[in-house]
PDB file of C-alpha atoms in Angstrom:
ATOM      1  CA  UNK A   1       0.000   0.000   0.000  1.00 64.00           C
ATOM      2  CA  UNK A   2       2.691   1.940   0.820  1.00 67.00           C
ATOM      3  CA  UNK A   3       4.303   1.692  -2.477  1.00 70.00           C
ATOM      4  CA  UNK A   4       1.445   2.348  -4.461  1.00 70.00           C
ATOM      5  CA  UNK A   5       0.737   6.007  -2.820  1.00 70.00           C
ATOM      6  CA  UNK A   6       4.434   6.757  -2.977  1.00 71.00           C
ATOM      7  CA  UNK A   7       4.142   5.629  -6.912  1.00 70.00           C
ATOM      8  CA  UNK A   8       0.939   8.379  -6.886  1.00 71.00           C
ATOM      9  CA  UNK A   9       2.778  10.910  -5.074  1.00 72.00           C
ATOM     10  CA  UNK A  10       5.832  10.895  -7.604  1.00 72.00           C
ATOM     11  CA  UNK A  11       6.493  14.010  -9.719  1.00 72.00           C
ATOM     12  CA  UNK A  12       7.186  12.130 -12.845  1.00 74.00           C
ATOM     13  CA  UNK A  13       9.067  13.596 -16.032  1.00 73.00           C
ATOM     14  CA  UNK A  14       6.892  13.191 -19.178  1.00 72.00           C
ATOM     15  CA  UNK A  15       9.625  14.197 -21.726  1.00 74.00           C
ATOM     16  CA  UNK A  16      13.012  16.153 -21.939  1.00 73.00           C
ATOM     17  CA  UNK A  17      14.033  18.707 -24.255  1.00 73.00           C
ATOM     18  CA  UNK A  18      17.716  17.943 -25.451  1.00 72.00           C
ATOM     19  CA  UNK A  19      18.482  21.035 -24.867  1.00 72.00           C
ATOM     20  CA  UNK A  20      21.852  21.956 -21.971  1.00 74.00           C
ATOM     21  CA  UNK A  21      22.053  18.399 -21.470  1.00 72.00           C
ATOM     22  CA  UNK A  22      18.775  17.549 -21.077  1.00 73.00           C
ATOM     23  CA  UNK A  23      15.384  20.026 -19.476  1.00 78.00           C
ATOM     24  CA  UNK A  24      13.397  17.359 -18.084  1.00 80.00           C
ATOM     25  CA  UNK A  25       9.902  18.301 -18.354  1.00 81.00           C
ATOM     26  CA  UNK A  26       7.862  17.022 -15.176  1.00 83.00           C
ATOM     27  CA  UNK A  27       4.014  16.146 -15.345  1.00 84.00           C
ATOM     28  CA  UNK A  28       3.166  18.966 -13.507  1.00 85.00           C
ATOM     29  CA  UNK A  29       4.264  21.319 -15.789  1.00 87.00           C
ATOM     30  CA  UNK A  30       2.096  19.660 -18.746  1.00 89.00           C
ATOM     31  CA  UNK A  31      -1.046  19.788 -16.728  1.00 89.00           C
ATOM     32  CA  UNK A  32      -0.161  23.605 -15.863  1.00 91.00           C
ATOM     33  CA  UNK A  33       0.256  24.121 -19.554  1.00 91.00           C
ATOM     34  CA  UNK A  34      -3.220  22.257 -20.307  1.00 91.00           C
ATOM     35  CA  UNK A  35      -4.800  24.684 -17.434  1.00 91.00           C
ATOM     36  CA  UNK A  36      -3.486  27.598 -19.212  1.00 92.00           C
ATOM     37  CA  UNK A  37      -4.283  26.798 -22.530  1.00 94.00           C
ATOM     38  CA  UNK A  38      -8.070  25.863 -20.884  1.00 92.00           C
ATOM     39  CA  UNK A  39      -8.721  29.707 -19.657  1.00 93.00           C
ATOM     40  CA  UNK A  40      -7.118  31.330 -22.564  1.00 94.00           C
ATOM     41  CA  UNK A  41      -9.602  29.466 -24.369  1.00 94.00           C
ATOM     42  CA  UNK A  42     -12.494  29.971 -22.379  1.00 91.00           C
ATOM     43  CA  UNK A  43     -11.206  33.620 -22.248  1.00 90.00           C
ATOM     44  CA  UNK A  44     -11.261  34.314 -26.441  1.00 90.00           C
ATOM     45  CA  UNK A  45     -14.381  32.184 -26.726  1.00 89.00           C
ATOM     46  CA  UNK A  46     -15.936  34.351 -23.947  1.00 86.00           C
ATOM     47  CA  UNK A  47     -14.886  37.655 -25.316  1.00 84.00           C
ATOM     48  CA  UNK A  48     -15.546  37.550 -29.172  1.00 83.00           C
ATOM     49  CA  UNK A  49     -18.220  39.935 -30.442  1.00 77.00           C
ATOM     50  CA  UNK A  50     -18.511  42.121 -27.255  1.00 79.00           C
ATOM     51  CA  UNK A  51     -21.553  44.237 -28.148  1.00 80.00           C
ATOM     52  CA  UNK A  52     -22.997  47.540 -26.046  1.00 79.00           C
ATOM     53  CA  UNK A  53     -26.367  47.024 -26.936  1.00 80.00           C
ATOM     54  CA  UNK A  54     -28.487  44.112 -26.690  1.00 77.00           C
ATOM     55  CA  UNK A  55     -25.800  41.552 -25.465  1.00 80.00           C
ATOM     56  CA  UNK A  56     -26.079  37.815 -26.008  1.00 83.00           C
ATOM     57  CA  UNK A  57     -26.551  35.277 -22.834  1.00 85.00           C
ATOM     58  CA  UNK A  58     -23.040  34.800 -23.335  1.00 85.00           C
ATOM     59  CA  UNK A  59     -22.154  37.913 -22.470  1.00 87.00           C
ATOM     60  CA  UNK A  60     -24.471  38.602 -20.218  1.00 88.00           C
ATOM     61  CA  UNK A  61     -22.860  35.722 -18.399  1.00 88.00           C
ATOM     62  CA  UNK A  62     -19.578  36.622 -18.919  1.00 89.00           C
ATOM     63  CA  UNK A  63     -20.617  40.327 -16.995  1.00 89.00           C
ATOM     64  CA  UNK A  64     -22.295  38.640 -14.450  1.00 91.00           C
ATOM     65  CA  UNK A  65     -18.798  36.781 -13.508  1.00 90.00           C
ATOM     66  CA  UNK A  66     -16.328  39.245 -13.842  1.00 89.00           C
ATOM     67  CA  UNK A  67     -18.953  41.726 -11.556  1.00 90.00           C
ATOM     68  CA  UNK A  68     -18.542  39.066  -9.044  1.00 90.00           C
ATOM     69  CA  UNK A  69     -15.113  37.963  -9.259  1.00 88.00           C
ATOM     70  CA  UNK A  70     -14.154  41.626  -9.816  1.00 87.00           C
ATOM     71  CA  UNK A  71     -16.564  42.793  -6.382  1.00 85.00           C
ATOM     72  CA  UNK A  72     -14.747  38.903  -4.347  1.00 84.00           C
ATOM     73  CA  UNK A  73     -11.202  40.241  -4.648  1.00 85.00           C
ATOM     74  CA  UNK A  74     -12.019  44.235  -4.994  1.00 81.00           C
ATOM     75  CA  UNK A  75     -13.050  43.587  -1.184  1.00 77.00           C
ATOM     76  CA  UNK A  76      -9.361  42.152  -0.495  1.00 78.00           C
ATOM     77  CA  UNK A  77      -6.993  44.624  -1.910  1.00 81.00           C
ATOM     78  CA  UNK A  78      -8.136  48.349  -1.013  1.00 73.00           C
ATOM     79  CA  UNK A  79      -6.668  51.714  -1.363  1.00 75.00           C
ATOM     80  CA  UNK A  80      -3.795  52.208  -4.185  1.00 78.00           C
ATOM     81  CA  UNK A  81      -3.924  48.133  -4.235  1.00 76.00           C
ATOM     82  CA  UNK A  82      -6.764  48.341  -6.544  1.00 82.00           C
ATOM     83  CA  UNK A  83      -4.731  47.826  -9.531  1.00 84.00           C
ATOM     84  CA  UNK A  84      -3.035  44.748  -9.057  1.00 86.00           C
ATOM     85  CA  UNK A  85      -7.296  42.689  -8.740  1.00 86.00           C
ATOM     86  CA  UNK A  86      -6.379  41.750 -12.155  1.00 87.00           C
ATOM     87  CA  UNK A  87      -3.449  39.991 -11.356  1.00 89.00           C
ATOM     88  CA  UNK A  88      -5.390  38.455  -8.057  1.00 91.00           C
ATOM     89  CA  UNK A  89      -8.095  37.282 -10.157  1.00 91.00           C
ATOM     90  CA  UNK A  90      -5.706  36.115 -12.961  1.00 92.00           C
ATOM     91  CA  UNK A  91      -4.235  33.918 -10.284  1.00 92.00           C
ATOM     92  CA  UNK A  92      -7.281  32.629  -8.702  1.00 92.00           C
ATOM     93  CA  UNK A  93      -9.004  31.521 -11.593  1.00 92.00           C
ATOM     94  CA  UNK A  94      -5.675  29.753 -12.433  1.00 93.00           C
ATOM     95  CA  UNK A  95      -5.119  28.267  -8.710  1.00 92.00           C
ATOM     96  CA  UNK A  96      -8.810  27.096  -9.027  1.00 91.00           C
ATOM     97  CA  UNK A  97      -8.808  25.404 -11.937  1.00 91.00           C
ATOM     98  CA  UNK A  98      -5.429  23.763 -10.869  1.00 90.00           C
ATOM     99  CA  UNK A  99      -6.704  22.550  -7.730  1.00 88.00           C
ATOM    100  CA  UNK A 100     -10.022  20.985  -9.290  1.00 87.00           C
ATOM    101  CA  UNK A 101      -8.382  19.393 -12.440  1.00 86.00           C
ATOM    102  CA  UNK A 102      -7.861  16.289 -10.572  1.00 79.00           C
ATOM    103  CA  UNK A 103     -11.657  15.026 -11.677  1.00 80.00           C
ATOM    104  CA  UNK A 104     -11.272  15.027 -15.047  1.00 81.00           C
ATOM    105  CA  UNK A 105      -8.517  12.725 -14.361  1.00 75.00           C
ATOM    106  CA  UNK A 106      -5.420  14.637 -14.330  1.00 79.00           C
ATOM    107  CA  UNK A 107      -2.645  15.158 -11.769  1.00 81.00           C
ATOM    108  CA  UNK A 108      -3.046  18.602  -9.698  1.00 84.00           C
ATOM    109  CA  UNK A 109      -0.283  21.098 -10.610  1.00 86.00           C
ATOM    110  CA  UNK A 110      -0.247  22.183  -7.120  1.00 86.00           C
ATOM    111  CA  UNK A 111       0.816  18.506  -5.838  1.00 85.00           C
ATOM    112  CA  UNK A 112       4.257  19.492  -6.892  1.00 84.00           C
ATOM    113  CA  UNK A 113       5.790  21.594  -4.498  1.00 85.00           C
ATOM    114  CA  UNK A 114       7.844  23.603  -6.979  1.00 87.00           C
ATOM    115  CA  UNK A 115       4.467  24.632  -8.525  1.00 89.00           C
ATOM    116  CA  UNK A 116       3.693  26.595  -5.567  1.00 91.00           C
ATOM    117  CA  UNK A 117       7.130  27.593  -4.667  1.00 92.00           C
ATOM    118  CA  UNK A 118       6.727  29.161  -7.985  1.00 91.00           C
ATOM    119  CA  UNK A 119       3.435  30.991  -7.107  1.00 91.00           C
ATOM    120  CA  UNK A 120       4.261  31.693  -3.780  1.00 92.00           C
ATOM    121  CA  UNK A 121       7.771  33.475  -5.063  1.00 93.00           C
ATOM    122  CA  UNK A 122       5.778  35.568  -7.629  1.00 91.00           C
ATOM    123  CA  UNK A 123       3.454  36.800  -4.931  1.00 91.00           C
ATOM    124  CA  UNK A 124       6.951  38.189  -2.777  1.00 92.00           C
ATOM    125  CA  UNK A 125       8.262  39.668  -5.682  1.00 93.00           C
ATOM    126  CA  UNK A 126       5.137  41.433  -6.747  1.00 91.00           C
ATOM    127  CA  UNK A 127       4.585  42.329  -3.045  1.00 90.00           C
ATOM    128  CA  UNK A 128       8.340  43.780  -2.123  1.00 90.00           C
ATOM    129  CA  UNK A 129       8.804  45.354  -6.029  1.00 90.00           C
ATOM    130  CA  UNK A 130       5.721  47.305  -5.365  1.00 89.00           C
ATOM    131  CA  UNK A 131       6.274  48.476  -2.324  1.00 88.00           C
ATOM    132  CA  UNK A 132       9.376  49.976  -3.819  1.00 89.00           C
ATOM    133  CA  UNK A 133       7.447  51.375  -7.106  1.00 89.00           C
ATOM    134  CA  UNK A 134       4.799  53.066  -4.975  1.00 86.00           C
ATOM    135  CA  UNK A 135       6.110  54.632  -1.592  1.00 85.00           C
ATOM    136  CA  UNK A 136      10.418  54.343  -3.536  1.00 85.00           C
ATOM    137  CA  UNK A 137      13.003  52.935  -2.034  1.00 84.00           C
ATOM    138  CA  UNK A 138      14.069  54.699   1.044  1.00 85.00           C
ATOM    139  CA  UNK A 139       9.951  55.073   2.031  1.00 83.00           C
ATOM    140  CA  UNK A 140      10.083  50.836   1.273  1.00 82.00           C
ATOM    141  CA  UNK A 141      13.440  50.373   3.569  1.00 84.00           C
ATOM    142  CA  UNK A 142      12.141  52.316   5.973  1.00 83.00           C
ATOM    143  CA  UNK A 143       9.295  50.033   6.608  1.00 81.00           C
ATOM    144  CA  UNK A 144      11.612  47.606   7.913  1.00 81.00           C
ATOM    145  CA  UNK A 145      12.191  49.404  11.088  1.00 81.00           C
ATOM    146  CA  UNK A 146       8.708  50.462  11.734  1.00 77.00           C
ATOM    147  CA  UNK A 147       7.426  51.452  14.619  1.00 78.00           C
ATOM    148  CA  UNK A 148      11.063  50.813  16.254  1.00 82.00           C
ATOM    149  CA  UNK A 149      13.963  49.810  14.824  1.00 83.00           C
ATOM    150  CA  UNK A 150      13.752  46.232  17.188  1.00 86.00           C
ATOM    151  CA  UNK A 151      11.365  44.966  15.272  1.00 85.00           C
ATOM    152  CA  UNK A 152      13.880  44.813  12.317  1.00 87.00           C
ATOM    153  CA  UNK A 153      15.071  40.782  12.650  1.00 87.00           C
ATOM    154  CA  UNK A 154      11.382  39.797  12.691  1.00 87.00           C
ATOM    155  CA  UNK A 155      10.490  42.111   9.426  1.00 86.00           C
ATOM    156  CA  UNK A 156      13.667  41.211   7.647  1.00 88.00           C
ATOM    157  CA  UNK A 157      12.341  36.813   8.796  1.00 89.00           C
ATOM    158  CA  UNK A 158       9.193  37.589   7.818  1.00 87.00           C
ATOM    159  CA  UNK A 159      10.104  37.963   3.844  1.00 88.00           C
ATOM    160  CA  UNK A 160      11.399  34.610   3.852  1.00 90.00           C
ATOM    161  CA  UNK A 161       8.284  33.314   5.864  1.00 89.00           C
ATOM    162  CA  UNK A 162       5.302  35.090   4.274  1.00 89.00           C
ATOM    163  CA  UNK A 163       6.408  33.037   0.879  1.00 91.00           C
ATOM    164  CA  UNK A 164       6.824  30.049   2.725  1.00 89.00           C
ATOM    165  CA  UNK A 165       3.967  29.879   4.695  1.00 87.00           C
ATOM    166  CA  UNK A 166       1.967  30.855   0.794  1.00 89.00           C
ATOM    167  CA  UNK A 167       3.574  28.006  -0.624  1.00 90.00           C
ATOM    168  CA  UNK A 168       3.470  25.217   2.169  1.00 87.00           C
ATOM    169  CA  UNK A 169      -0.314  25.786   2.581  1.00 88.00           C
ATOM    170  CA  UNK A 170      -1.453  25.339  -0.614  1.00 89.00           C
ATOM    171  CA  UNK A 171       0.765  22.592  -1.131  1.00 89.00           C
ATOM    172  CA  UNK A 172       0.001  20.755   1.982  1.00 87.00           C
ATOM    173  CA  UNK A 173      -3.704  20.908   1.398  1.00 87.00           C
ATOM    174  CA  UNK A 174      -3.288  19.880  -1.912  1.00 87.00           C
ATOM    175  CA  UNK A 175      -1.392  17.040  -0.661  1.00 85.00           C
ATOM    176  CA  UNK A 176      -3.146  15.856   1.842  1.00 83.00           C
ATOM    177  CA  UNK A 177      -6.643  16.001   0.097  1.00 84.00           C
ATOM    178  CA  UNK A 178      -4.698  13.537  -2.195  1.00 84.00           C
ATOM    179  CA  UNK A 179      -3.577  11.142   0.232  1.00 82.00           C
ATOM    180  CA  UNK A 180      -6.972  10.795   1.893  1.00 81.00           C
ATOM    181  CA  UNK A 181      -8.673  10.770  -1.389  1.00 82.00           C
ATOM    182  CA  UNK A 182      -5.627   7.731  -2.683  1.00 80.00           C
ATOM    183  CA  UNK A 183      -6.665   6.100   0.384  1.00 80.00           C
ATOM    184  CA  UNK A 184     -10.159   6.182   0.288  1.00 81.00           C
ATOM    185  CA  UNK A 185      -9.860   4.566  -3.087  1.00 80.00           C
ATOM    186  CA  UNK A 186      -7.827   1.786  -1.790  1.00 80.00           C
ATOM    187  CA  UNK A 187     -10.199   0.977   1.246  1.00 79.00           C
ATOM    188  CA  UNK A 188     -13.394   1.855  -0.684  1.00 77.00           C
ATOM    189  CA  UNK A 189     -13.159   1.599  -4.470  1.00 74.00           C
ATOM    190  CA  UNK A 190     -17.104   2.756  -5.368  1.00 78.00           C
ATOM    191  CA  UNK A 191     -19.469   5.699  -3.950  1.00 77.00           C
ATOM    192  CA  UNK A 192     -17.922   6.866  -0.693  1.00 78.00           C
ATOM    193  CA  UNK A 193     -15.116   8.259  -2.675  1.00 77.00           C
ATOM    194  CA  UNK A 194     -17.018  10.763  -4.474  1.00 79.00           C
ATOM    195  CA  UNK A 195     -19.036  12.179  -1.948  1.00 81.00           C
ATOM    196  CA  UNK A 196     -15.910  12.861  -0.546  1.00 80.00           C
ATOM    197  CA  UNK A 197     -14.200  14.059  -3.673  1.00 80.00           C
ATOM    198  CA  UNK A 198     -17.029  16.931  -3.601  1.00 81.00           C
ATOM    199  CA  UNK A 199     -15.641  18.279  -0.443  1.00 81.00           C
ATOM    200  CA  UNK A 200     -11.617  17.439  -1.257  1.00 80.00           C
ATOM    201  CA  UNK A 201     -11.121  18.260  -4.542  1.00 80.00           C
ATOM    202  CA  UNK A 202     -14.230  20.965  -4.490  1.00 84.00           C
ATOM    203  CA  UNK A 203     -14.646  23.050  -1.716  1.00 85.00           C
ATOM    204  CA  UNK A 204     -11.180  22.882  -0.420  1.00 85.00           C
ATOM    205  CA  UNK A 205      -9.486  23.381  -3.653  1.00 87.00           C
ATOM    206  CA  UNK A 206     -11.062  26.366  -4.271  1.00 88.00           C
ATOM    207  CA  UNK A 207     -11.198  27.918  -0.485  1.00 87.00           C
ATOM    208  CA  UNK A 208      -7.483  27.424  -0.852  1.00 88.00           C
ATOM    209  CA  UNK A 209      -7.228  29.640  -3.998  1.00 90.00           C
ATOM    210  CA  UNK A 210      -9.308  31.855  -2.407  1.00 89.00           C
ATOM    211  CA  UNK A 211      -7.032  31.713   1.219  1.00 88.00           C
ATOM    212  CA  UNK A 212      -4.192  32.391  -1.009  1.00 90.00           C
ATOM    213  CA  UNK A 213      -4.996  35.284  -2.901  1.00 91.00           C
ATOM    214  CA  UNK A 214      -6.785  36.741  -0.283  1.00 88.00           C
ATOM    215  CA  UNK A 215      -3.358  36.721   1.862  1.00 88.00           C
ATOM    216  CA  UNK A 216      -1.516  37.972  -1.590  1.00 90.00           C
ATOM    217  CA  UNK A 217      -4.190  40.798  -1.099  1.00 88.00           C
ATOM    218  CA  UNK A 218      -3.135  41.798   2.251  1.00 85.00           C
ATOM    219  CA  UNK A 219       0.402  41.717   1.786  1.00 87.00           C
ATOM    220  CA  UNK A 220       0.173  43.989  -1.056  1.00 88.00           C
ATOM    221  CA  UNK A 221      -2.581  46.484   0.288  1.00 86.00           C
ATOM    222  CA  UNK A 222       0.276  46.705   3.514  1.00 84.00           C
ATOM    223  CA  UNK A 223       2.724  46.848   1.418  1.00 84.00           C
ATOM    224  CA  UNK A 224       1.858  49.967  -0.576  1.00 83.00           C
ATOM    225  CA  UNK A 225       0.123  52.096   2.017  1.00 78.00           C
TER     226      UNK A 225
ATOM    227  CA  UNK B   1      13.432  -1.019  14.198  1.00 67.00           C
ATOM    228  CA  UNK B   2      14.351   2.340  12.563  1.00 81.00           C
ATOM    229  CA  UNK B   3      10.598   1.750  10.627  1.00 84.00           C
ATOM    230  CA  UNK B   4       9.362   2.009  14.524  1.00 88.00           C
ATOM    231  CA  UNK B   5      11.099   4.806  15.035  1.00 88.00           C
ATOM    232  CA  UNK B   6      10.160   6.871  11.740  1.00 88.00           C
ATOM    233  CA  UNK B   7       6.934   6.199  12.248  1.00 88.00           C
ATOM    234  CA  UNK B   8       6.337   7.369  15.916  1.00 91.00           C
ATOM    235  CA  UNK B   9       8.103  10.720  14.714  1.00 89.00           C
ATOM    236  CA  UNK B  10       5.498  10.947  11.753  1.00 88.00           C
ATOM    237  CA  UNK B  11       2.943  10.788  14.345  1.00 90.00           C
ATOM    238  CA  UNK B  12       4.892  13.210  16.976  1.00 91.00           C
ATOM    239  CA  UNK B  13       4.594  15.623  14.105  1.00 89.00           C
ATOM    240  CA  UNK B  14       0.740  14.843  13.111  1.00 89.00           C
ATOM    241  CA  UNK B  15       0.426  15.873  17.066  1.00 90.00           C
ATOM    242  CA  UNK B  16       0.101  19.672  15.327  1.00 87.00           C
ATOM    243  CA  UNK B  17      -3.243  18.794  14.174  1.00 89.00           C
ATOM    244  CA  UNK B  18      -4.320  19.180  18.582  1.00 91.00           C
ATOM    245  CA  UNK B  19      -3.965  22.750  17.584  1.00 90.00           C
ATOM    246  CA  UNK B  20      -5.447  23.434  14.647  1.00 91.00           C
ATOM    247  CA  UNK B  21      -8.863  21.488  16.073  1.00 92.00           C
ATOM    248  CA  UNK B  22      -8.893  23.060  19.385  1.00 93.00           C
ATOM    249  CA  UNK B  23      -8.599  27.044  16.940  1.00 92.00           C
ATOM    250  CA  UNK B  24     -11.221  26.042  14.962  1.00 92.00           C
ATOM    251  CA  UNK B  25     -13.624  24.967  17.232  1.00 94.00           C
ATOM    252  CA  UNK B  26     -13.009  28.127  19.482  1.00 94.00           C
ATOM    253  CA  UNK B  27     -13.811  29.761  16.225  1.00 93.00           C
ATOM    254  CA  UNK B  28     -17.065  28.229  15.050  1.00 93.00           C
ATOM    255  CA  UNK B  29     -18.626  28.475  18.820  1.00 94.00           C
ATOM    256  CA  UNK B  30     -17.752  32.342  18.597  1.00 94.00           C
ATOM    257  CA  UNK B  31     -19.238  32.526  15.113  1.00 93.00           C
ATOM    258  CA  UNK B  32     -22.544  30.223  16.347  1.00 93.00           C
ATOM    259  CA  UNK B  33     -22.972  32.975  19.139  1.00 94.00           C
ATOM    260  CA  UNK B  34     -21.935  35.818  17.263  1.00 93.00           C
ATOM    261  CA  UNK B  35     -24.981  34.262  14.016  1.00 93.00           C
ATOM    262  CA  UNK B  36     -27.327  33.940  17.298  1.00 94.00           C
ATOM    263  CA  UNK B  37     -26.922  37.337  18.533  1.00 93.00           C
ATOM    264  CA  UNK B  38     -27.331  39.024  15.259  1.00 91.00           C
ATOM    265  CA  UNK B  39     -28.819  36.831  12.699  1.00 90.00           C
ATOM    266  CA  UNK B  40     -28.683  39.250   9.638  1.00 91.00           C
ATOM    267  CA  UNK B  41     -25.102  39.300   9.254  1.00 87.00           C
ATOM    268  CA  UNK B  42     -24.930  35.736   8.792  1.00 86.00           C
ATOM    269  CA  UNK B  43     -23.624  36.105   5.235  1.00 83.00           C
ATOM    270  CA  UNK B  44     -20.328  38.442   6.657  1.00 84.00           C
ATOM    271  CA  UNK B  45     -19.804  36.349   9.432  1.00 88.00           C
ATOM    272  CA  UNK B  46     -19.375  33.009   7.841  1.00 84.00           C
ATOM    273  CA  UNK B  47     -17.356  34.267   5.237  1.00 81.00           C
ATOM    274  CA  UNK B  48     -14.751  35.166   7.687  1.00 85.00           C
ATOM    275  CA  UNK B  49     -14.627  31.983   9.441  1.00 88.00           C
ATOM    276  CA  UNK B  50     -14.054  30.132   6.122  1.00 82.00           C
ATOM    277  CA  UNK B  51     -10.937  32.239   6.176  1.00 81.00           C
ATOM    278  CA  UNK B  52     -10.251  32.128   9.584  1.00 86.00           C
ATOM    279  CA  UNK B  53     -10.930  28.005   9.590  1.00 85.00           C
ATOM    280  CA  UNK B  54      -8.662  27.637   6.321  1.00 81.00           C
ATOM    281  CA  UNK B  55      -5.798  30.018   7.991  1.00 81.00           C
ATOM    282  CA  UNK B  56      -5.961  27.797  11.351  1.00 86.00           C
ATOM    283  CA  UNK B  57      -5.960  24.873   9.284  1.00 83.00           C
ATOM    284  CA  UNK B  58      -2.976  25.474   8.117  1.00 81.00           C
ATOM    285  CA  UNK B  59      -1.221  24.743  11.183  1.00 85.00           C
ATOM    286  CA  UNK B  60      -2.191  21.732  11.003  1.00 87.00           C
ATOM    287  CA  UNK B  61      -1.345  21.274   7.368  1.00 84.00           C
ATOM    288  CA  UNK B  62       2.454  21.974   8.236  1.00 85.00           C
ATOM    289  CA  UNK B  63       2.931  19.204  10.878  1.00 88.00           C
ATOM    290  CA  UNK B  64       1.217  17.012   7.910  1.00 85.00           C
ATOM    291  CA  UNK B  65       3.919  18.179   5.398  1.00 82.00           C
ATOM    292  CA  UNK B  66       6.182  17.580   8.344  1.00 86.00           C
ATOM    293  CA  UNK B  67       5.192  13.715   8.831  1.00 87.00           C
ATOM    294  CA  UNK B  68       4.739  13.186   5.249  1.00 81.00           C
ATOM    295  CA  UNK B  69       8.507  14.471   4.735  1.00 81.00           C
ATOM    296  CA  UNK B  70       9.820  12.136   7.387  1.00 85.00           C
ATOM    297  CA  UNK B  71       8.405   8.693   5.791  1.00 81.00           C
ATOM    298  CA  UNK B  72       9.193  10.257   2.538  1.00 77.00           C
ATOM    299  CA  UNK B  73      13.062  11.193   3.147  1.00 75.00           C
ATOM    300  CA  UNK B  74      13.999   9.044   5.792  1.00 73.00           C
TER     301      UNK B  74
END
């Protein structure tokens, strides 16, 4: 048994470039390519023939989303934040879809820890580089040793940890929905696992991309005030 | 014997889950009195203890990665 979830846990490498000796290309990274290619698609199909004036049910659809999605993260980042909700949404939708792909029968992304290293890294770099862009760089350094300069060691830690704790989360959750949901299979092959599934793969999925942008959100509305 | 031994520290490290049960529940009987008190901001109020549930979670999630990382490496 033991074997056989070790076997599903493995990142494995679907092909390699032969290019610098060799890029493997891991299973992860195909999925996250299938995920993009999925809402760049859903994207152009959702957006041709935009009109002003009596709009299709496709559009009106397509409104009624982006009102929400746009009104779900608007309520995160506030203040001179505002502009980064498209990059927020951008990476919830993509987090999302990541996390559910598993039930059409693909591997999650997110499984792989260097997926979310990935994300979580982005979300730093966005989050210190603006800091720097809005308030400049002495206004950004001196943040460090706000209110007193003691707090400095724990400001200076907590760039390393904000990533890490980002990345760990969703990849733990990811993780461990998947080893309950492996062993669920094993014990009970039929029924129990889907119910199950609903609430794994479903609800925790997406609260996760949700938890994670949401936290993306503070750090960057803190970070530019 | 070293098996024995990996996998009592795998459950050591599952221990972290104590905390993460003992947050949330704190949490949901504050949000059950806080929904019974005022029952029209149900919506608000259940929203944050999603978040606040998924962010205690976490805790919990680490000692997971943790355990998992143990049988995994060792």
């Amino acid at each position: 048994m033991t074997e056989e979830l070790m076997e599903k846990l493995e990142v494995k490498t679907v092909f390699t470039i032969p290019l610098f000796g060799g890029i493997r290309v891991t299973e992860s990274v195909v999925v996250t390519w299938i995920v993009m290619a999925a809402l760049i698609l859903f994207a152009i199909i959702m957006t041709r023939g935009l009109k002003t004036r009596g709009i299709s049910k496709r559009q009106a659809f397509l409104e009624w989303m982006v009102t929400k999605l746009d009104g779900m993260v608007g309520g995160m980042v506030g203040g001179k934040a505002k502009v980064f909700s498209e990059y927020l949404i951008t990476v919830l939708l993509f987090i999302g879809l990541a996390n559910i792909v598993g039930i059409f029968g693909l591997k999650s992304p997110t499984k792989d820890m260097s997926v979310t290293i990935a994300l979580a890294l982005m979300s730093i770099v966005l989050v210190e580089a603006s800091g720097i862009i809005f308030l400049g760089f002495k206004r950004a350094m001196h943040k460090f040793i706000e209110p007193t300069p003691v707090v400095l060691p724990i400001n200076i830690l907590e760039v390393v940890t904000k990533p890490l704790s980002l990345c760990m989360r969703l990849f733990g959750n990811v993780v461990g929905a998947f080893v309950i949901m492996a062993l669920l299979e094993i014990c009970v092959p039929i029924g129990i696992p889907m119910v199950f599934s609903l609430y794994f793969d479903f609800f925790d999925g997406l609260l996760q991309a949700y938890v994670f942008v949401f936290l993306t959100g503070l750090y960057l509305t803190e970070a530019v005030e | 014997m070293s098996t024995t031994l990996i996998a009592i520290g795998a459950g050591i490290a599952v221990l972290a889950a104590v905390g993460a049960g003992i947050g949330i529940g704190i949490a949901t009987g504050k949000a059950m009195e806080a929904i019974a008190r005022q029952p029209e901001a149900e919506s608000k109020i259940s929203k944050n203890l999603i978040l606040g549930c998924a962010l205690a979670e976490a805790t919990a999630i680490y000692g997971f990665v943790i355990a998992l990382l143990i049988i995994i490496m060792l």
